[in-house]
XYZ file of C-alpha atoms in Angstrom:
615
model
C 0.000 0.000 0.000
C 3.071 2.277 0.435
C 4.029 1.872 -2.396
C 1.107 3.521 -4.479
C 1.264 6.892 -3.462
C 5.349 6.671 -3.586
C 4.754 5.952 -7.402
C 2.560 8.412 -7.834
C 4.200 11.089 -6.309
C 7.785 10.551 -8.297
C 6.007 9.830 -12.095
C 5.234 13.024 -13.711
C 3.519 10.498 -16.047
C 1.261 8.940 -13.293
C 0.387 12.428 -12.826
C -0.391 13.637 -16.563
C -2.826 10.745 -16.875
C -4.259 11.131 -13.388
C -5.417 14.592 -14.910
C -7.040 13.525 -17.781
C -8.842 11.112 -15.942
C -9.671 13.486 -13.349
C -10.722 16.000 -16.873
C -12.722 12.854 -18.723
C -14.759 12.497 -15.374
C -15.570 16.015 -15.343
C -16.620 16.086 -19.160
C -18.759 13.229 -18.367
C -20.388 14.392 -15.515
C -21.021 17.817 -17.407
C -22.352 15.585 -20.259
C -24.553 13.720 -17.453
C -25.697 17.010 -15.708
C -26.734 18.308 -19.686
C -28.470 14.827 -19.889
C -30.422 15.401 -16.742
C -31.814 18.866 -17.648
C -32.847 17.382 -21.243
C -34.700 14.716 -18.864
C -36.020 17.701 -16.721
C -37.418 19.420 -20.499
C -39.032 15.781 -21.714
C -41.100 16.430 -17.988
C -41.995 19.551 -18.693
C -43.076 18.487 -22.213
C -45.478 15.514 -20.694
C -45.596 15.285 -16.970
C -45.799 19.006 -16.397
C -47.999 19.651 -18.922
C -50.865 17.252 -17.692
C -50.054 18.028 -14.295
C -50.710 21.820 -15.283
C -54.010 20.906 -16.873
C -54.996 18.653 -13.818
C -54.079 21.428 -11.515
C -56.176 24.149 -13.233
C -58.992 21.753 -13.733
C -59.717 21.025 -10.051
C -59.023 24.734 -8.917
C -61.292 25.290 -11.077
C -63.846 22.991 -9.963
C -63.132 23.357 -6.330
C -63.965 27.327 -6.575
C -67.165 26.440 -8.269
C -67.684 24.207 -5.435
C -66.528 26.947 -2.662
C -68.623 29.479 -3.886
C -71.702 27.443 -4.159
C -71.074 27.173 -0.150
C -70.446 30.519 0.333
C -73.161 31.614 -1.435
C -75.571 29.334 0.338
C -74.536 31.664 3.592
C -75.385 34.533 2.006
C -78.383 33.281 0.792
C -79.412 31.978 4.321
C -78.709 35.575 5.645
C -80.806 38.275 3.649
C -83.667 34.747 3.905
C -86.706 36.686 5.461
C -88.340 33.372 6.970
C -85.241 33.343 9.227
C -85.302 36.732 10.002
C -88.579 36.514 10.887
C -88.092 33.470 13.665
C -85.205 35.815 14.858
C -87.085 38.387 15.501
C -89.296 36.731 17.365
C -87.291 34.745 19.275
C -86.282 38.224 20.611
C -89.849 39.205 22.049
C -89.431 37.302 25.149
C -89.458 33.122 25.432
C -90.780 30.929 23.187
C -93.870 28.193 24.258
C -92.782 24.729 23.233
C -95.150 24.536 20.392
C -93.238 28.086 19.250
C -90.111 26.839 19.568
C -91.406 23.465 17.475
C -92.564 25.365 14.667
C -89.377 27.723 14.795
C -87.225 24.348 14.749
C -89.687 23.270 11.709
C -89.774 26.174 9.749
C -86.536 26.360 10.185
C -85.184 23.028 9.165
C -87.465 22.468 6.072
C -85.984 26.225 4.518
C -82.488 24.417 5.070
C -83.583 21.092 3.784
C -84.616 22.654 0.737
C -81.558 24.361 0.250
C -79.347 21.378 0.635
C -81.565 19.664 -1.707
C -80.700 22.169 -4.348
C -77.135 21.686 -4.622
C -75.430 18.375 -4.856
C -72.526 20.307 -3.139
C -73.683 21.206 0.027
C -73.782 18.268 3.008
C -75.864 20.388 5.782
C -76.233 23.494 7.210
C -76.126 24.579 10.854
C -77.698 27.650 12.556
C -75.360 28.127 15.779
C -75.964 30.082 18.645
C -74.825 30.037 22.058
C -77.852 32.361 22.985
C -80.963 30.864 21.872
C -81.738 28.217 19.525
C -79.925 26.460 17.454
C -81.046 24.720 13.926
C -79.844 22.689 11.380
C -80.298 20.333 8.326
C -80.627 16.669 8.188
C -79.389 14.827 11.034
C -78.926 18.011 13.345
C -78.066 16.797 16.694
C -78.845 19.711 19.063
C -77.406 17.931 22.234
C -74.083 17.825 20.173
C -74.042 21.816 20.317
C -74.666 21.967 24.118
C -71.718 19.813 24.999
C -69.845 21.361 22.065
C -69.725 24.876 23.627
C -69.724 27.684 20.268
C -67.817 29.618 22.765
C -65.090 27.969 23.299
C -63.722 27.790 19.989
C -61.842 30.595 18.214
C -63.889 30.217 15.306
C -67.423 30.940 16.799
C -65.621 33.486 18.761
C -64.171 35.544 16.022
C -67.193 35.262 13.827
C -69.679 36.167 16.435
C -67.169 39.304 17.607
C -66.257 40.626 13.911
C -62.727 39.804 14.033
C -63.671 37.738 11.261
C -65.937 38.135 7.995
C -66.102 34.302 7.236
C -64.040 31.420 8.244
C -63.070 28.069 6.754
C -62.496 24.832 8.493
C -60.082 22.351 6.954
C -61.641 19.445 6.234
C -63.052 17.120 9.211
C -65.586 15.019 10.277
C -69.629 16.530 11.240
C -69.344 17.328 15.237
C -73.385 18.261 15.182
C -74.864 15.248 12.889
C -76.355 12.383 14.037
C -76.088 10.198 17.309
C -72.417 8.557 16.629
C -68.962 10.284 15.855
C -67.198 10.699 12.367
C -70.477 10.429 10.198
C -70.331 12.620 7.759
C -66.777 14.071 6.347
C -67.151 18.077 5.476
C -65.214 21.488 4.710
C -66.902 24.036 6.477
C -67.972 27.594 5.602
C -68.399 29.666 8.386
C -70.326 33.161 8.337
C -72.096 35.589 11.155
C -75.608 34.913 11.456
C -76.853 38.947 11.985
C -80.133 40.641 12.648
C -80.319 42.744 9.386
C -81.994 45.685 11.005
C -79.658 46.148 14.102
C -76.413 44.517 12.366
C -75.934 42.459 15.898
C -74.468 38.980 15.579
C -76.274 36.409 16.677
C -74.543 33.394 15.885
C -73.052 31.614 13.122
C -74.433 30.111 9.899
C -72.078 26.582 9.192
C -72.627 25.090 5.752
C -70.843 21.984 5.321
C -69.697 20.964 1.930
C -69.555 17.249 1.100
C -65.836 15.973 1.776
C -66.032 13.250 -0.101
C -66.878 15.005 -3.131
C -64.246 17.035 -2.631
C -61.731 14.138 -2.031
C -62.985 12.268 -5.602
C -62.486 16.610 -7.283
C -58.711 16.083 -6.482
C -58.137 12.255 -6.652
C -59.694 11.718 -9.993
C -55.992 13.247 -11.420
C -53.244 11.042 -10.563
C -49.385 11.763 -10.849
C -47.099 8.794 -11.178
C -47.796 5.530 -8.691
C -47.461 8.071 -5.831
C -48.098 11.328 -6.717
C -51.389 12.895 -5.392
C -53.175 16.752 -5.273
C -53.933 18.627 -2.073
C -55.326 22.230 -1.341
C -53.630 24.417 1.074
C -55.126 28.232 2.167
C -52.890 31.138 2.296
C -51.100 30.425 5.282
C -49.669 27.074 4.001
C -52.212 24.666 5.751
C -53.734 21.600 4.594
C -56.969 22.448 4.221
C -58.154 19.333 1.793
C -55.896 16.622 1.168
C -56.093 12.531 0.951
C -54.113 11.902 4.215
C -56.497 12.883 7.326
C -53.693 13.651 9.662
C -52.741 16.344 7.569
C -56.022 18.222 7.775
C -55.439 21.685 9.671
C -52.181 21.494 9.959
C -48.994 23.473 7.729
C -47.136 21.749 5.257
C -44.640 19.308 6.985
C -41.794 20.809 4.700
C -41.003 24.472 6.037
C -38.978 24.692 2.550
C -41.570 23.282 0.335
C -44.635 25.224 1.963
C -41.903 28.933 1.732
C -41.767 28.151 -2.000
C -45.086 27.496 -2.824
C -46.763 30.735 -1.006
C -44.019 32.665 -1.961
C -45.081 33.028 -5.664
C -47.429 35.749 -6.476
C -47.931 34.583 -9.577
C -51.289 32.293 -10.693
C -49.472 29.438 -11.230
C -46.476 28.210 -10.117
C -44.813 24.810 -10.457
C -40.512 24.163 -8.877
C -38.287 20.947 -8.228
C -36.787 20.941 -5.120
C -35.893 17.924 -2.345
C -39.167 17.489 -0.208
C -38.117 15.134 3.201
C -35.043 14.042 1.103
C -37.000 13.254 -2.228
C -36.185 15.062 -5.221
C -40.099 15.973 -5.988
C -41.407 18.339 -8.863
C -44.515 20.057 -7.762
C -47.065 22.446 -9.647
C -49.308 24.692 -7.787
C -52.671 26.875 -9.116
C -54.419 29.356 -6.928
C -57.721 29.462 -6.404
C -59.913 32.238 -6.804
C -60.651 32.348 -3.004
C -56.872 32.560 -2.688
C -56.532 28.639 -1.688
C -53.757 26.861 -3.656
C -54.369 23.314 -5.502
C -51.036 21.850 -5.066
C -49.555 18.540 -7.156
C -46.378 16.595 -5.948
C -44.724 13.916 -7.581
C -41.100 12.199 -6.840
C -39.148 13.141 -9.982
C -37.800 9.454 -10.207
C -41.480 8.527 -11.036
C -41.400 10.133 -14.356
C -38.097 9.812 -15.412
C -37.158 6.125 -14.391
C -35.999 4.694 -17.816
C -33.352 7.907 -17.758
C -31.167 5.812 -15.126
C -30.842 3.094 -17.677
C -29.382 5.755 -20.207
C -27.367 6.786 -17.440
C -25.107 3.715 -16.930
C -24.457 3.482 -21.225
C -23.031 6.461 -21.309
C -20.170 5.525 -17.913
C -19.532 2.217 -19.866
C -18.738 4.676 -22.707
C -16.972 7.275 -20.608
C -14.860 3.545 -19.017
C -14.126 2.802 -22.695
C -12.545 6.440 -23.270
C -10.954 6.662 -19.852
C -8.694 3.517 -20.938
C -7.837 5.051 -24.497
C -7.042 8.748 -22.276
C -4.557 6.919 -20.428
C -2.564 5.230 -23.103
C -2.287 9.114 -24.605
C -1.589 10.982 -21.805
C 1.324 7.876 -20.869
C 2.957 8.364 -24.495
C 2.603 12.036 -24.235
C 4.187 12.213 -20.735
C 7.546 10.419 -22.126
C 8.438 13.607 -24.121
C 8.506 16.086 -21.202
C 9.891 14.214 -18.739
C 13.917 14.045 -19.805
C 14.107 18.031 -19.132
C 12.593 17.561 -15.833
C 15.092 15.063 -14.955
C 17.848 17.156 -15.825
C 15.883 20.141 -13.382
C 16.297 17.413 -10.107
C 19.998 16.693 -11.311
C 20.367 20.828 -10.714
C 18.561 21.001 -7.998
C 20.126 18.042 -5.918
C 23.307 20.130 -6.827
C 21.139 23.309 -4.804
C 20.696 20.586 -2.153
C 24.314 20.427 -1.541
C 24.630 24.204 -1.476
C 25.939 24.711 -4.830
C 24.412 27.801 -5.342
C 26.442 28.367 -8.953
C 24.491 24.975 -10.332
C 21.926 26.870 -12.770
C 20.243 24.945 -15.618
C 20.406 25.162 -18.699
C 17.023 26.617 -20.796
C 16.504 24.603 -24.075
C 13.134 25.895 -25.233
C 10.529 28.594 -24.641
C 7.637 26.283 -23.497
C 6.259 25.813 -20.083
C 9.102 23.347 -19.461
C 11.762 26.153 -20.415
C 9.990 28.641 -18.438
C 10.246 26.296 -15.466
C 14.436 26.187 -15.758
C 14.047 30.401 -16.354
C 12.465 30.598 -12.915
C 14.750 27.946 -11.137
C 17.871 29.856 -11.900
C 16.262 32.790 -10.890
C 15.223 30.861 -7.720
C 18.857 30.078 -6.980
C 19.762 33.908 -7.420
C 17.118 34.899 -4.739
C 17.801 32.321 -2.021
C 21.559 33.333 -2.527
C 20.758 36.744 -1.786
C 18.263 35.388 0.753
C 20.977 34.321 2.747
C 23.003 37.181 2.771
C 20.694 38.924 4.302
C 20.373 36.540 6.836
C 23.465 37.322 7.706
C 23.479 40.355 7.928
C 20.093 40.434 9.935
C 22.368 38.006 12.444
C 25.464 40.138 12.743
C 23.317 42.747 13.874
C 21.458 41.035 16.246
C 24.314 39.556 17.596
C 26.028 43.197 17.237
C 22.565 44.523 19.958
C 24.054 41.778 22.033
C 27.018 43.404 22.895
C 25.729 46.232 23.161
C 23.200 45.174 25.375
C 25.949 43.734 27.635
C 27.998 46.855 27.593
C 25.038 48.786 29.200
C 24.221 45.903 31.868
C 26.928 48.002 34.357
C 27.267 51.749 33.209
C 30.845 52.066 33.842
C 29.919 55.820 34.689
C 27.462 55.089 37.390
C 29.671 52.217 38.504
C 32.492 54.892 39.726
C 29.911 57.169 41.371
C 28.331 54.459 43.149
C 32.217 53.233 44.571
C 32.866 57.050 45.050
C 29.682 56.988 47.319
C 30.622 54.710 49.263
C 34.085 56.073 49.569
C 32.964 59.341 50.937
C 30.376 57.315 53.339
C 32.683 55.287 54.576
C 35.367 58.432 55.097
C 32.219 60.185 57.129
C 31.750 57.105 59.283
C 28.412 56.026 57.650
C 29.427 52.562 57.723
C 25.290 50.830 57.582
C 24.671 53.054 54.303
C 28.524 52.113 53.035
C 27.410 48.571 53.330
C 23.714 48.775 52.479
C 25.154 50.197 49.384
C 28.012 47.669 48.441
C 25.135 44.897 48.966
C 22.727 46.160 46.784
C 25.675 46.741 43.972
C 26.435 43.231 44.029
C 23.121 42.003 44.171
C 22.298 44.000 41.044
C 25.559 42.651 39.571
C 25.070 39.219 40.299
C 21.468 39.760 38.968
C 22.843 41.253 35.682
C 25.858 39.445 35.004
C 24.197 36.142 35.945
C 21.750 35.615 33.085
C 22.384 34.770 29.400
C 20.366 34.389 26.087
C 18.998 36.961 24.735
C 15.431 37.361 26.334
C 13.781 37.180 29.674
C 10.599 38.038 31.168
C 9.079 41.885 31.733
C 9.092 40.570 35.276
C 13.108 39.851 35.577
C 13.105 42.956 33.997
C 11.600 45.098 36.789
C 13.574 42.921 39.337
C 16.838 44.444 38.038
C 15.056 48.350 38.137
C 13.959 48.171 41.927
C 18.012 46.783 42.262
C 18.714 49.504 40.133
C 16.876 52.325 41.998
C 17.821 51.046 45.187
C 21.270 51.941 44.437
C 19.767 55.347 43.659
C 18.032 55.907 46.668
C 21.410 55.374 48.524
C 23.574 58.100 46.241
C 20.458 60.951 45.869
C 18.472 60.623 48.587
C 14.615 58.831 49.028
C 13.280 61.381 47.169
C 13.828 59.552 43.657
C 11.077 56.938 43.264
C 10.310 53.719 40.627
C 6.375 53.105 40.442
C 5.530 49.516 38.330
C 2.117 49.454 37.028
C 2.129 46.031 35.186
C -1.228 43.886 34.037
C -1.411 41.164 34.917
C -0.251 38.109 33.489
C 2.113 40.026 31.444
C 5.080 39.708 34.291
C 5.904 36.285 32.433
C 6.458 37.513 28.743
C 9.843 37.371 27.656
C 11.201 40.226 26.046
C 15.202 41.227 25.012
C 17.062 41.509 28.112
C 18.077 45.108 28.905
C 15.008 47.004 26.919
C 13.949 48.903 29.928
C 17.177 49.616 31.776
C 18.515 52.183 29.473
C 15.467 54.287 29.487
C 15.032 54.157 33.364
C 18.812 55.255 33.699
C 18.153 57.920 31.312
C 15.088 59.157 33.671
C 17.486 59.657 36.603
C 20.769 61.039 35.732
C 19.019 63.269 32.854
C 15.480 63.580 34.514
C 15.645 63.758 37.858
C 19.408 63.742 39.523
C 19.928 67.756 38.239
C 16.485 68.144 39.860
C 16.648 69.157 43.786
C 13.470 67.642 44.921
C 14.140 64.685 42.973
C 10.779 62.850 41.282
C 9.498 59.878 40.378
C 9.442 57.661 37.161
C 6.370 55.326 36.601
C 6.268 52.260 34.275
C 3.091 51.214 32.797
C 2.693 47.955 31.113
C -0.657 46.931 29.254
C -2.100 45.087 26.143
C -2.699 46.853 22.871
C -6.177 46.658 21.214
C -6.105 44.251 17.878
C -7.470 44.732 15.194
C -8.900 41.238 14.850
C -9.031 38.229 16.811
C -6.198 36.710 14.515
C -3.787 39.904 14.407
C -0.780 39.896 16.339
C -0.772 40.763 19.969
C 0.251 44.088 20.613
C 2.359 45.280 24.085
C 2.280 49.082 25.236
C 5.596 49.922 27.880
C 5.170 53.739 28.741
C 8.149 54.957 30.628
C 7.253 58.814 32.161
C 9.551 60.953 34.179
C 7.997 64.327 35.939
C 11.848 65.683 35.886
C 13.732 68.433 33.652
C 12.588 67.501 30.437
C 13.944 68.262 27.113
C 13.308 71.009 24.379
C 11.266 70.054 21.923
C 14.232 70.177 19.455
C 16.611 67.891 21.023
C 13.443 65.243 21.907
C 12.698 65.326 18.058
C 16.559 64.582 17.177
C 16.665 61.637 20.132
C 13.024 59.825 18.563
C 14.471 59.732 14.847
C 16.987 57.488 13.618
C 19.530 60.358 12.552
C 21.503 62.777 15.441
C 20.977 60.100 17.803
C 24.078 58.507 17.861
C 25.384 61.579 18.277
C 23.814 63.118 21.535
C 26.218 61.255 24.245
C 25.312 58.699 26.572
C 20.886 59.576 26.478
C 21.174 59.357 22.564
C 23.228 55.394 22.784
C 21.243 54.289 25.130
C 17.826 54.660 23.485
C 19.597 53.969 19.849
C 20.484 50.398 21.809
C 16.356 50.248 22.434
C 15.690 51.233 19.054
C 17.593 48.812 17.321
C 16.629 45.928 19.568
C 12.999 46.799 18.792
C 13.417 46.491 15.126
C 15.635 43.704 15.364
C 13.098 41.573 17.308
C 9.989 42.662 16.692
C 9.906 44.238 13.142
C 8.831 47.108 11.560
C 5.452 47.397 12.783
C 6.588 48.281 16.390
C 8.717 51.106 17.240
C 9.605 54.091 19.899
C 8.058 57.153 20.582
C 9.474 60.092 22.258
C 7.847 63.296 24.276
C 8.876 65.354 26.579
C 8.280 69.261 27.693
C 11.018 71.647 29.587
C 10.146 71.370 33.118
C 7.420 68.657 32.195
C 9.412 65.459 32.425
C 9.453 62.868 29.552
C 7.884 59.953 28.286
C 9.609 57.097 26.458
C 6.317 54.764 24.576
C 7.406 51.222 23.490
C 4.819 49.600 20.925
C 5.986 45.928 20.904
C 4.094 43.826 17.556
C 4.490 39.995 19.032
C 4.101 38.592 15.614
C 3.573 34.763 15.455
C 6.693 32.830 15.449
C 8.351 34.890 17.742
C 10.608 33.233 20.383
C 8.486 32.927 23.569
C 9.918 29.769 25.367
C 11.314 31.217 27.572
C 13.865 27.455 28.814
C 14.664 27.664 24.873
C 15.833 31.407 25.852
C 17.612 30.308 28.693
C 16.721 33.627 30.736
């Protein structure tokens, strides 16, 4: 098994013919996807089309049905017989023989109307007030334990939040003595006294469910295919399955693109509970939708047969591709061979071994660019170099300022003029905190160490200080936390601080203080580099503006004595470690103090172990 992607990896050959595999695939499965949406226009030519036609067809029969019901409630409202048994019904109560006639009367107006259309099932006179009539099998006990008020349907007809209201399709609650007799869509419309506009109940017509079921059956698509209405919200209002009734379209998807259209008809293809399904949908003219689904494999099953001739072809033509692209291979690979002999020659740091360019083609352009490779890593190296003898140049330099050889002979000539004064405790106090701070300094190598080693050697430092100029010279460290443990270059801070007091605050009389505040930059992004802030502020002498603008810029400040080497030291090392995006910056006021601003860019990569820098 090893040995398979070992070959393939050194043949060029392998390669060439891996590709025009890889291209023949592609070509085929373009030629497949052009076959599929010729497939998808031989639907459209005969499944859509009758699907179409079915669809219109039983809107178009279903409206005729709908408004037969809804005009059977109108009808029933302006009906002056009704209006009349309203009205008195009002007057006061009703004798039983009253109420019989009423219930009479009544039923035989809706009996005849029912037996006028073949549409309508019953109709139903609700009320919770009063009584309540009906057609047929009207079971008036049904209504008392079915409580009208209850239900948001009564209740929004009955308060005018509603001009009419269909029920999806469901079995008769009011007929009969049993339960699920008669199967009905219901049309649901205020019963109102026409002189005083007051609603007194609700007028139900019921239109025959089966009927309906037989409008949208009687059109069939494929073995499993089947029609069903849904209202403007996306619910099933008629449809074959009776769980369905009432309730949205199971698909979220499917039921977004089918009310999304505005259009009368509509028809899309789309994957319905993981079936590729082509659907057609015409609205109704009470805005309901007549909706027909179909799996797409239904009517476009011999396709698949189609569909495996043409991979035995693409098989046949994948073979012949390989035999090609294994003769054609032959003829470019001699010049690449000759490119590995050069570069195994660049392996061995033979950086004069340049190729020789025999043609203009890809293959020539490919030695052109490998000698020019060779040129650039060449110079590439030289400026690693370079980059190294200056870091390693910082180095020293970094060690020559660990001990200023100038404060190191005022220190020992403190303590020579204690001692001669007979201040022996401050003599000593003062030779122990100069070794400490020696054996501190001197102690460590590498190159970096952390912020908080860092501050360790200041407070040494400005203990020493304290003992030559008096308590009135102070170091405040304001450092976030968890930033005492990044590494950093070892002496970045020292020179600074040293510049505060002999240039700051020593030629001041009440002396000062010098405060250090470490803190995180703000990123840009979660995935740019972190970003350090070290502000270094003195309240001592200051400097002119002129002289701070020569010491923050690159030229003059070399030349401005012992201040100008010492931050030149910081600049460099800044540059040197963490690149051009950090840097120094430099302010300061006569009588105002100054303030030294690091900006430290950790870039990734950057040396953070801080074992592997041995501080």
């Amino acid at each position: 098994m090893s040995f398979i992607p070992q070959w393939y990896s050194r043949r060029l050959s392998t390669k060439l013919i891996v590709a025009i595999l890889l291209l023949l695939l592609l070509s085929i499965t373009l030629i497949s996807s052009l076959y599929y949406q010729s497939s998808s226009s031989m639907l459209s030519n005969h499944v859509r089309a009758s699907a179409k036609q079915s669809a219109k067809q039983s809107a178009d029969y279903l409206s005729l049905i709908l408004t037969v019901g809804r005009d059977s409630a109108q009808q029933i409202f302006r009906d002056s017989q009704i209006q009349e048994v309203l009205q008195e019904e009002k007057q006061g109560p009703d004798s039983i023989d009253r109420k019989f006639d009423h219930k009479e009367k009544v039923g035989n107006l809706l009996n005849n109307l029912i037996d006028t259309s073949s549409f309508v099932q019953s109709v139903y006179l609700l009320r919770e007030q009063g009584s309540s009539w009906g057609s047929g099998l009207f079971n008036v006990s049904k209504v008392t334990r079915y409580t009208l008020s209850e239900h948001d349907w009564y209740q929004d007809i009955v308060s005018g939040r509603e001009d009419e209201w269909w029920q999806a399709l469901h079995y008769d609650p009011f007929s009969g003595g049993g339960e699920n007799n008669e199967l009905v869509l219901t049309y649901v419309k205020a019963l109102r006294d026409l002189e005083t506009g007051q609603a007194l109940g609700a007028i139900m017509v019921n239109m025959d469910g089966n009927l309906l079921l037989e409008a949208i059956g009687r059109n069939r698509l494929g073995e499993t295919g089947r029609f069903f209405v849904v209202d403007p919200q996306g619910n099933v209002m008629i449809g074959s399955e009776p769980g369905e009734w009432g309730l949205p379209i199971e698909s979220a998807e499917f039921r977004q693109a089918l009310l999304s259209s505005s259009s009368s008809e509509n028809e899309l293809e789309m994957e319905v509970g993981g079936v590729k399904t082509y659907a057609v949908a015409r609205k109704m003219e009470n805005g309901w939708t007549v909706v027909g689904a179909v799996p797409v494999r239904e009517a476009i099953g011999d396709i698949q047969q189609l569909q495996k001739k043409i991979w035995l072809y693409a098989a046949i033509l994948m073979a012949g591709a390989s035999l090609t692209g294994f003769l054609f291979s032959r003829r470019i690979t001699s010049p690449l061979k000759r490119l590995m002999k050069q570069m195994s020659e660049l392996e061995r740091s033979n950086f004069e071994a340049l190729t020789e360019v025999r043609s203009q083609d890809e293959i020539g352009q490919l030695s052109r660019r490998f000698n020019q490779m060779v040129g650039q890593i060449k110079m590439l190296i030289e400026q690693v170099n370079e980059v190294e003898a200056k870091k390693r140049e910082a180095e020293i330099r970094a060690l020559r300022h660990q001990i200023n050889p100038h404060f190191l002979y005022n220190t020992l000539a403190t303590i020579r003029w204690m001692i001669k004064l007979g201040r022996q405790d401050g003599a000593y106090q003062g030779i122990s905190a100069l070794v400490r701070l020696m054996e501190a300094s001197m102690g460590k190598t590498g190159v970096y160490c952390t912020i908080g080693e860092e501050l360790d050697l200041l407070e040494k430092f400005m203990l020493i200080q304290q003992y030559r100029y008096g308590d009135h010279i102070k170091l405040v460290v304001d450092c976030e936390p968890g930033l005492a443990e990044v590494p950093i270059p070892r002496m970045l801070l020292q020179p600074i601080v040293e510049n505060a007091v002999f240039h700051g605050l020593a030629p001041k009389p009440e002396g000062g203080r010098i405060d250090i505040v470490i803190r995180r930059g703000e990123r840009l992004s979660p995935s740019a580099p972190e970003v350090l802030t070290i502000k270094i502020q003195d309240d001592g002498i200051g400097l002119d503006p002129g002289r701070a603008q020569r010491l923050g810029g690159r030229s003059g400040a070399s030349s401005s004595g012992m201040l100008g080497l010492g931050l030149n030291h910081v600049r460099e090392t800044i540059e040197l470690y963490f690149g051009a995006a950090s840097g120094m910056r430099i302010e300061s006021a006569e009588g105002r103090g100054t303030s030294v601003t690091m900006t430290l860019v950790r870039k990734a990569g950057d040396v953070h172990d801080l074992q592997s820098a041995d501080c």
